PDB file of C-alpha atoms in Angstrom:
ATOM      1  CA  MET A   1     -48.172   2.210 -56.759  1.00 48.00           C
ATOM      2  CA  ARG A   2     -46.635  -1.062 -55.590  1.00 47.00           C
ATOM      3  CA  ARG A   3     -43.240   0.022 -56.919  1.00 48.00           C
ATOM      4  CA  ASN A   4     -43.391   3.242 -54.883  1.00 49.00           C
ATOM      5  CA  LEU A   5     -44.418   1.303 -51.781  1.00 46.00           C
ATOM      6  CA  ARG A   6     -41.489  -1.078 -52.214  1.00 51.00           C
ATOM      7  CA  SER A   7     -39.099   1.860 -52.520  1.00 52.00           C
ATOM      8  CA  ILE A   8     -40.394   3.384 -49.307  1.00 48.00           C
ATOM      9  CA  VAL A   9     -40.109   0.080 -47.428  1.00 44.00           C
ATOM     10  CA  ALA A  10     -36.567  -0.459 -48.724  1.00 50.00           C
ATOM     11  CA  ALA A  11     -35.533   3.005 -47.506  1.00 50.00           C
ATOM     12  CA  ILE A  12     -36.764   2.434 -43.932  1.00 49.00           C
ATOM     13  CA  PRO A  13     -33.660   0.464 -42.724  1.00 49.00           C
ATOM     14  CA  ALA A  14     -31.350   3.176 -44.020  1.00 50.00           C
ATOM     15  CA  LEU A  15     -33.350   5.827 -42.197  1.00 46.00           C
ATOM     16  CA  LEU A  16     -33.204   3.789 -38.984  1.00 45.00           C
ATOM     17  CA  VAL A  17     -29.430   3.464 -39.259  1.00 45.00           C
ATOM     18  CA  MET A  18     -29.091   7.221 -39.753  1.00 47.00           C
ATOM     19  CA  ALA A  19     -31.384   7.888 -36.787  1.00 45.00           C
ATOM     20  CA  CYS A  20     -29.366   5.613 -34.494  1.00 47.00           C
ATOM     21  CA  ALA A  21     -26.044   7.281 -35.251  1.00 46.00           C
ATOM     22  CA  LEU A  22     -24.617   8.910 -32.138  1.00 48.00           C
ATOM     23  CA  GLY A  23     -22.270  11.345 -33.801  1.00 50.00           C
ATOM     24  CA  PRO A  24     -18.707  11.148 -35.099  1.00 53.00           C
ATOM     25  CA  ASP A  25     -15.796   9.993 -32.995  1.00 54.00           C
ATOM     26  CA  TYR A  26     -13.814  12.633 -31.183  1.00 48.00           C
ATOM     27  CA  HIS A  27     -10.539  13.617 -32.834  1.00 54.00           C
ATOM     28  CA  ARG A  28      -8.099  15.956 -31.155  1.00 54.00           C
ATOM     29  CA  PRO A  29      -7.639  19.105 -33.255  1.00 58.00           C
ATOM     30  CA  GLU A  30      -4.223  19.687 -34.713  1.00 64.00           C
ATOM     31  CA  THR A  31      -2.118  22.319 -32.975  1.00 57.00           C
ATOM     32  CA  LYS A  32       0.082  24.506 -35.119  1.00 60.00           C
ATOM     33  CA  VAL A  33       3.578  24.579 -33.648  1.00 51.00           C
ATOM     34  CA  PRO A  34       6.157  27.011 -35.041  1.00 55.00           C
ATOM     35  CA  ALA A  35       9.174  25.435 -36.676  1.00 55.00           C
ATOM     36  CA  ALA A  36      11.561  27.557 -34.601  1.00 50.00           C
ATOM     37  CA  PHE A  37      11.278  29.607 -31.417  1.00 43.00           C
ATOM     38  CA  ARG A  38      12.748  33.016 -30.773  1.00 50.00           C
ATOM     39  CA  PHE A  39      14.414  32.010 -27.532  1.00 44.00           C
ATOM     40  CA  GLU A  40      16.357  28.872 -26.737  1.00 49.00           C
ATOM     41  CA  PRO A  41      14.515  26.436 -24.438  1.00 46.00           C
ATOM     42  CA  THR A  42      15.642  26.280 -20.835  1.00 48.00           C
ATOM     43  CA  ALA A  43      17.214  23.211 -19.273  1.00 46.00           C
ATOM     44  CA  THR A  44      13.979  22.277 -17.510  1.00 48.00           C
ATOM     45  CA  THR A  45      10.563  21.917 -19.130  1.00 48.00           C
ATOM     46  CA  GLU A  46       8.670  22.695 -15.917  1.00 49.00           C
ATOM     47  CA  SER A  47       7.063  26.128 -15.895  1.00 48.00           C
ATOM     48  CA  PHE A  48       6.235  28.302 -12.923  1.00 47.00           C
ATOM     49  CA  ALA A  49       2.577  27.296 -13.189  1.00 50.00           C
ATOM     50  CA  ASP A  50       3.501  23.608 -12.942  1.00 54.00           C
ATOM     51  CA  GLN A  51       5.140  24.050  -9.551  1.00 61.00           C
ATOM     52  CA  GLY A  52       3.263  23.374  -6.335  1.00 78.00           C
ATOM     53  CA  TRP A  53       2.357  26.275  -4.091  1.00 75.00           C
ATOM     54  CA  TRP A  54       4.693  24.905  -1.415  1.00 75.00           C
ATOM     55  CA  GLN A  55       7.528  25.286  -3.929  1.00 79.00           C
ATOM     56  CA  VAL A  56       6.541  28.823  -4.821  1.00 79.00           C
ATOM     57  CA  TYR A  57       5.950  30.091  -1.285  1.00 83.00           C
ATOM     58  CA  GLN A  58       8.897  29.134   0.914  1.00 82.00           C
ATOM     59  CA  ASP A  59       7.722  31.070   3.980  1.00 85.00           C
ATOM     60  CA  PRO A  60       6.851  28.498   6.706  1.00 89.00           C
ATOM     61  CA  THR A  61       4.212  30.790   8.218  1.00 88.00           C
ATOM     62  CA  LEU A  62       2.514  31.281   4.863  1.00 88.00           C
ATOM     63  CA  GLN A  63       2.633  27.545   4.139  1.00 88.00           C
ATOM     64  CA  SER A  64       0.932  26.835   7.461  1.00 89.00           C
ATOM     65  CA  LEU A  65      -1.802  29.385   6.714  1.00 88.00           C
ATOM     66  CA  ILE A  66      -2.397  27.931   3.243  1.00 87.00           C
ATOM     67  CA  ARG A  67      -2.651  24.375   4.555  1.00 89.00           C
ATOM     68  CA  GLU A  68      -5.129  25.448   7.204  1.00 90.00           C
ATOM     69  CA  ALA A  69      -7.222  27.269   4.610  1.00 88.00           C
ATOM     70  CA  LEU A  70      -7.244  24.265   2.262  1.00 87.00           C
ATOM     71  CA  ASP A  71      -8.219  21.875   5.053  1.00 88.00           C
ATOM     72  CA  ASN A  72     -11.098  24.004   6.331  1.00 87.00           C
ATOM     73  CA  ASN A  73     -12.462  25.551   3.133  1.00 84.00           C
ATOM     74  CA  LEU A  74     -15.972  24.349   2.236  1.00 86.00           C
ATOM     75  CA  ASP A  75     -15.573  24.956  -1.499  1.00 84.00           C
ATOM     76  CA  VAL A  76     -12.520  22.689  -1.622  1.00 84.00           C
ATOM     77  CA  ARG A  77     -14.432  19.950   0.196  1.00 86.00           C
ATOM     78  CA  ILE A  78     -17.360  20.261  -2.205  1.00 86.00           C
ATOM     79  CA  ALA A  79     -15.011  20.093  -5.197  1.00 85.00           C
ATOM     80  CA  ALA A  80     -13.337  16.984  -3.753  1.00 84.00           C
ATOM     81  CA  ALA A  81     -16.738  15.342  -3.214  1.00 86.00           C
ATOM     82  CA  ARG A  82     -17.690  16.058  -6.832  1.00 86.00           C
ATOM     83  CA  ILE A  83     -14.493  14.380  -7.998  1.00 85.00           C
ATOM     84  CA  GLU A  84     -15.365  11.249  -6.032  1.00 87.00           C
ATOM     85  CA  GLN A  85     -18.889  11.315  -7.459  1.00 86.00           C
ATOM     86  CA  ALA A  86     -17.583  11.683 -11.017  1.00 84.00           C
ATOM     87  CA  ARG A  87     -15.092   8.852 -10.424  1.00 84.00           C
ATOM     88  CA  ALA A  88     -17.939   6.613  -9.228  1.00 85.00           C
ATOM     89  CA  VAL A  89     -19.996   7.436 -12.325  1.00 82.00           C
ATOM     90  CA  LEU A  90     -17.043   6.579 -14.551  1.00 81.00           C
ATOM     91  CA  GLY A  91     -16.527   3.261 -12.771  1.00 81.00           C
ATOM     92  CA  SER A  92     -20.211   2.373 -13.045  1.00 80.00           C
ATOM     93  CA  THR A  93     -20.229   3.227 -16.745  1.00 79.00           C
ATOM     94  CA  ARG A  94     -17.224   1.021 -17.384  1.00 76.00           C
ATOM     95  CA  LEU A  95     -18.861  -1.889 -15.569  1.00 74.00           C
ATOM     96  CA  GLN A  96     -21.795  -1.745 -17.974  1.00 73.00           C
ATOM     97  CA  GLN A  97     -19.426  -2.663 -20.813  1.00 70.00           C
ATOM     98  CA  LEU A  98     -18.269  -5.858 -19.098  1.00 68.00           C
ATOM     99  CA  PRO A  99     -20.044  -9.225 -19.352  1.00 69.00           C
ATOM    100  CA  GLN A 100     -22.794  -9.605 -16.759  1.00 69.00           C
ATOM    101  CA  ILE A 101     -22.524 -12.767 -14.675  1.00 68.00           C
ATOM    102  CA  ALA A 102     -25.374 -14.037 -12.504  1.00 66.00           C
ATOM    103  CA  ALA A 103     -25.203 -17.092 -10.258  1.00 67.00           C
ATOM    104  CA  SER A 104     -27.540 -18.671  -7.761  1.00 70.00           C
ATOM    105  CA  ALA A 105     -27.433 -21.732  -5.526  1.00 70.00           C
ATOM    106  CA  ASP A 106     -30.045 -23.545  -3.496  1.00 69.00           C
ATOM    107  CA  ALA A 107     -30.028 -26.343  -0.946  1.00 65.00           C
ATOM    108  CA  GLN A 108     -33.046 -28.277   0.300  1.00 69.00           C
ATOM    109  CA  ARG A 109     -33.502 -31.085   2.797  1.00 64.00           C
ATOM    110  CA  ALA A 110     -36.413 -33.475   2.274  1.00 63.00           C
ATOM    111  CA  ARG A 111     -37.862 -36.163   4.523  1.00 64.00           C
ATOM    112  CA  THR A 112     -39.737 -39.109   3.032  1.00 62.00           C
ATOM    113  CA  SER A 113     -42.947 -40.046   4.766  1.00 61.00           C
ATOM    114  CA  VAL A 114     -43.219 -43.464   6.391  1.00 56.00           C
ATOM    115  CA  ASP A 115     -45.675 -44.874   3.857  1.00 60.00           C
ATOM    116  CA  GLN A 116     -43.465 -43.778   0.906  1.00 60.00           C
ATOM    117  CA  ARG A 117     -40.117 -45.007   2.161  1.00 59.00           C
ATOM    118  CA  VAL A 118     -38.117 -47.377  -0.016  1.00 57.00           C
ATOM    119  CA  PRO A 119     -35.915 -50.006   1.627  1.00 62.00           C
ATOM    120  CA  GLY A 120     -32.229 -49.077   1.382  1.00 59.00           C
ATOM    121  CA  VAL A 121     -32.970 -45.397   0.669  1.00 58.00           C
ATOM    122  CA  PRO A 122     -32.368 -42.892   3.482  1.00 63.00           C
ATOM    123  CA  ALA A 123     -35.470 -41.251   4.841  1.00 60.00           C
ATOM    124  CA  ILE A 124     -33.742 -37.858   4.752  1.00 66.00           C
ATOM    125  CA  SER A 125     -32.174 -36.601   1.517  1.00 62.00           C
ATOM    126  CA  ASN A 126     -30.315 -33.434   0.578  1.00 64.00           C
ATOM    127  CA  VAL A 127     -30.932 -31.724  -2.749  1.00 64.00           C
ATOM    128  CA  PHE A 128     -28.470 -29.150  -4.081  1.00 64.00           C
ATOM    129  CA  SER A 129     -28.922 -27.034  -7.184  1.00 67.00           C
ATOM    130  CA  ALA A 130     -26.922 -24.297  -8.854  1.00 69.00           C
ATOM    131  CA  ASP A 131     -27.668 -22.023 -11.764  1.00 69.00           C
ATOM    132  CA  GLY A 132     -25.662 -19.410 -13.608  1.00 65.00           C
ATOM    133  CA  SER A 133     -25.911 -17.142 -16.608  1.00 67.00           C
ATOM    134  CA  LEU A 134     -23.563 -15.006 -18.662  1.00 62.00           C
ATOM    135  CA  SER A 135     -24.751 -12.118 -20.807  1.00 66.00           C
ATOM    136  CA  TYR A 136     -22.944  -9.494 -22.832  1.00 59.00           C
ATOM    137  CA  GLU A 137     -24.406  -6.638 -24.822  1.00 66.00           C
ATOM    138  CA  LEU A 138     -22.501  -5.644 -27.921  1.00 69.00           C
ATOM    139  CA  ASP A 139     -21.892  -1.916 -28.014  1.00 64.00           C
ATOM    140  CA  PHE A 140     -22.868  -1.822 -31.669  1.00 67.00           C
ATOM    141  CA  TRP A 141     -23.986   1.816 -31.722  1.00 76.00           C
ATOM    142  CA  GLY A 142     -21.282   3.097 -29.350  1.00 74.00           C
ATOM    143  CA  LYS A 143     -23.761   3.783 -26.554  1.00 75.00           C
ATOM    144  CA  TYR A 144     -21.524   2.716 -23.677  1.00 74.00           C
ATOM    145  CA  ARG A 145     -18.384   4.041 -25.312  1.00 79.00           C
ATOM    146  CA  ARG A 146     -19.913   7.504 -25.587  1.00 84.00           C
ATOM    147  CA  ALA A 147     -21.172   7.250 -22.019  1.00 80.00           C
ATOM    148  CA  THR A 148     -17.650   6.386 -20.861  1.00 81.00           C
ATOM    149  CA  GLU A 149     -16.216   9.336 -22.760  1.00 83.00           C
ATOM    150  CA  SER A 150     -18.802  11.608 -21.159  1.00 84.00           C
ATOM    151  CA  ALA A 151     -18.086  10.254 -17.675  1.00 84.00           C
ATOM    152  CA  ARG A 152     -14.337  10.639 -18.180  1.00 85.00           C
ATOM    153  CA  ALA A 153     -14.835  14.222 -19.340  1.00 86.00           C
ATOM    154  CA  GLY A 154     -16.954  14.884 -16.250  1.00 86.00           C
ATOM    155  CA  LEU A 155     -14.196  13.526 -14.028  1.00 86.00           C
ATOM    156  CA  LEU A 156     -11.584  15.730 -15.685  1.00 88.00           C
ATOM    157  CA  ALA A 157     -13.863  18.760 -15.426  1.00 87.00           C
ATOM    158  CA  SER A 158     -14.381  18.116 -11.712  1.00 88.00           C
ATOM    159  CA  ALA A 159     -10.630  17.764 -11.187  1.00 87.00           C
ATOM    160  CA  TYR A 160      -9.934  21.014 -13.032  1.00 87.00           C
ATOM    161  CA  ALA A 161     -12.670  22.754 -11.048  1.00 87.00           C
ATOM    162  CA  LYS A 162     -11.035  21.658  -7.796  1.00 86.00           C
ATOM    163  CA  GLN A 163      -7.676  22.926  -9.020  1.00 86.00           C
ATOM    164  CA  ASP A 164      -9.245  26.289  -9.841  1.00 87.00           C
ATOM    165  CA  VAL A 165     -10.817  26.524  -6.379  1.00 87.00           C
ATOM    166  CA  MET A 166      -7.548  25.618  -4.686  1.00 87.00           C
ATOM    167  CA  ALA A 167      -5.536  28.004  -6.855  1.00 87.00           C
ATOM    168  CA  GLY A 168      -7.900  30.873  -6.069  1.00 87.00           C
ATOM    169  CA  LEU A 169      -7.804  30.096  -2.357  1.00 88.00           C
ATOM    170  CA  VAL A 170      -4.004  29.838  -2.261  1.00 89.00           C
ATOM    171  CA  SER A 171      -3.676  33.074  -4.218  1.00 88.00           C
ATOM    172  CA  GLY A 172      -6.070  34.867  -1.865  1.00 88.00           C
ATOM    173  CA  VAL A 173      -4.268  33.711   1.274  1.00 90.00           C
ATOM    174  CA  ALA A 174      -0.870  34.629  -0.182  1.00 89.00           C
ATOM    175  CA  THR A 175      -2.091  38.067  -1.272  1.00 89.00           C
ATOM    176  CA  ALA A 176      -3.560  38.797   2.159  1.00 89.00           C
ATOM    177  CA  TYR A 177      -0.375  37.571   3.854  1.00 89.00           C
ATOM    178  CA  PHE A 178       1.948  39.718   1.745  1.00 89.00           C
ATOM    179  CA  THR A 179      -0.372  42.703   2.167  1.00 90.00           C
ATOM    180  CA  LEU A 180      -0.169  42.248   5.927  1.00 90.00           C
ATOM    181  CA  LEU A 181       3.633  42.050   5.761  1.00 88.00           C
ATOM    182  CA  THR A 182       3.716  45.248   3.709  1.00 90.00           C
ATOM    183  CA  LEU A 183       1.473  47.041   6.195  1.00 91.00           C
ATOM    184  CA  ASP A 184       3.621  45.833   9.093  1.00 86.00           C
ATOM    185  CA  GLU A 185       6.724  47.130   7.338  1.00 89.00           C
ATOM    186  CA  GLN A 186       5.073  50.476   6.633  1.00 90.00           C
ATOM    187  CA  LEU A 187       3.966  50.678  10.260  1.00 89.00           C
ATOM    188  CA  ALA A 188       7.514  49.972  11.444  1.00 88.00           C
ATOM    189  CA  ILE A 189       8.897  52.671   9.141  1.00 89.00           C
ATOM    190  CA  THR A 190       6.275  55.136  10.348  1.00 89.00           C
ATOM    191  CA  GLN A 191       7.009  54.370  13.995  1.00 87.00           C
ATOM    192  CA  HIS A 192      10.736  54.761  13.358  1.00 84.00           C
ATOM    193  CA  THR A 193      10.156  58.087  11.606  1.00 85.00           C
ATOM    194  CA  VAL A 194       7.950  59.353  14.430  1.00 84.00           C
ATOM    195  CA  GLY A 195      10.552  58.299  16.997  1.00 81.00           C
ATOM    196  CA  THR A 196      13.346  60.049  15.107  1.00 82.00           C
ATOM    197  CA  ARG A 197      11.366  63.265  14.809  1.00 81.00           C
ATOM    198  CA  GLN A 198      10.398  63.101  18.463  1.00 78.00           C
ATOM    199  CA  LYS A 199      14.089  62.874  19.406  1.00 76.00           C
ATOM    200  CA  PHE A 200      14.807  65.870  17.189  1.00 75.00           C
ATOM    201  CA  VAL A 201      12.033  67.832  18.875  1.00 73.00           C
ATOM    202  CA  ASP A 202      13.370  66.905  22.314  1.00 72.00           C
ATOM    203  CA  LEU A 203      16.862  68.083  21.351  1.00 76.00           C
ATOM    204  CA  THR A 204      15.638  71.436  20.051  1.00 77.00           C
ATOM    205  CA  GLN A 205      13.686  72.255  23.163  1.00 71.00           C
TER     206      GLN A 205
END
């Protein structure tokens, strides 16, 4: 019975270590890249998706409309605010991994009563004191490291979300603008056709 009890007690530390594990470290998965490509690479490595919208849309009127939409869109502002919030969380998480320093100072002025005065000693004395402490918590179980990874992932997710909102907004404005240009062109063609036919009718009368 005692031997079984000793075995159980000896196994408790191992169980605690297993319970405190926070999961394996993140490793980026390997990406399979073909040994050769069908087409030769171009001189530049920048794709169309990597270009800014101001590089894609050269129309000054369209650029002005897009800028106005980005400045006044509520979703873009919310996405930007979430990025700032995620950046603050990441900064706060990183600070928790640094040594914590605390310092305090105090100054007092004391007056000695008449009956307790000592010859040659000033009746008024100043007392100064200072205290400080330095503490650091070892991240033995990876608690703060995992929290930093999570905060960094949240920041990246917020940044990507803002990019998605901006891309959708830019695409919508550009689509509406080009649709309007197409309708204006169709209207001009229709008006020209009606005018030509009206002249033909006038000549035949």
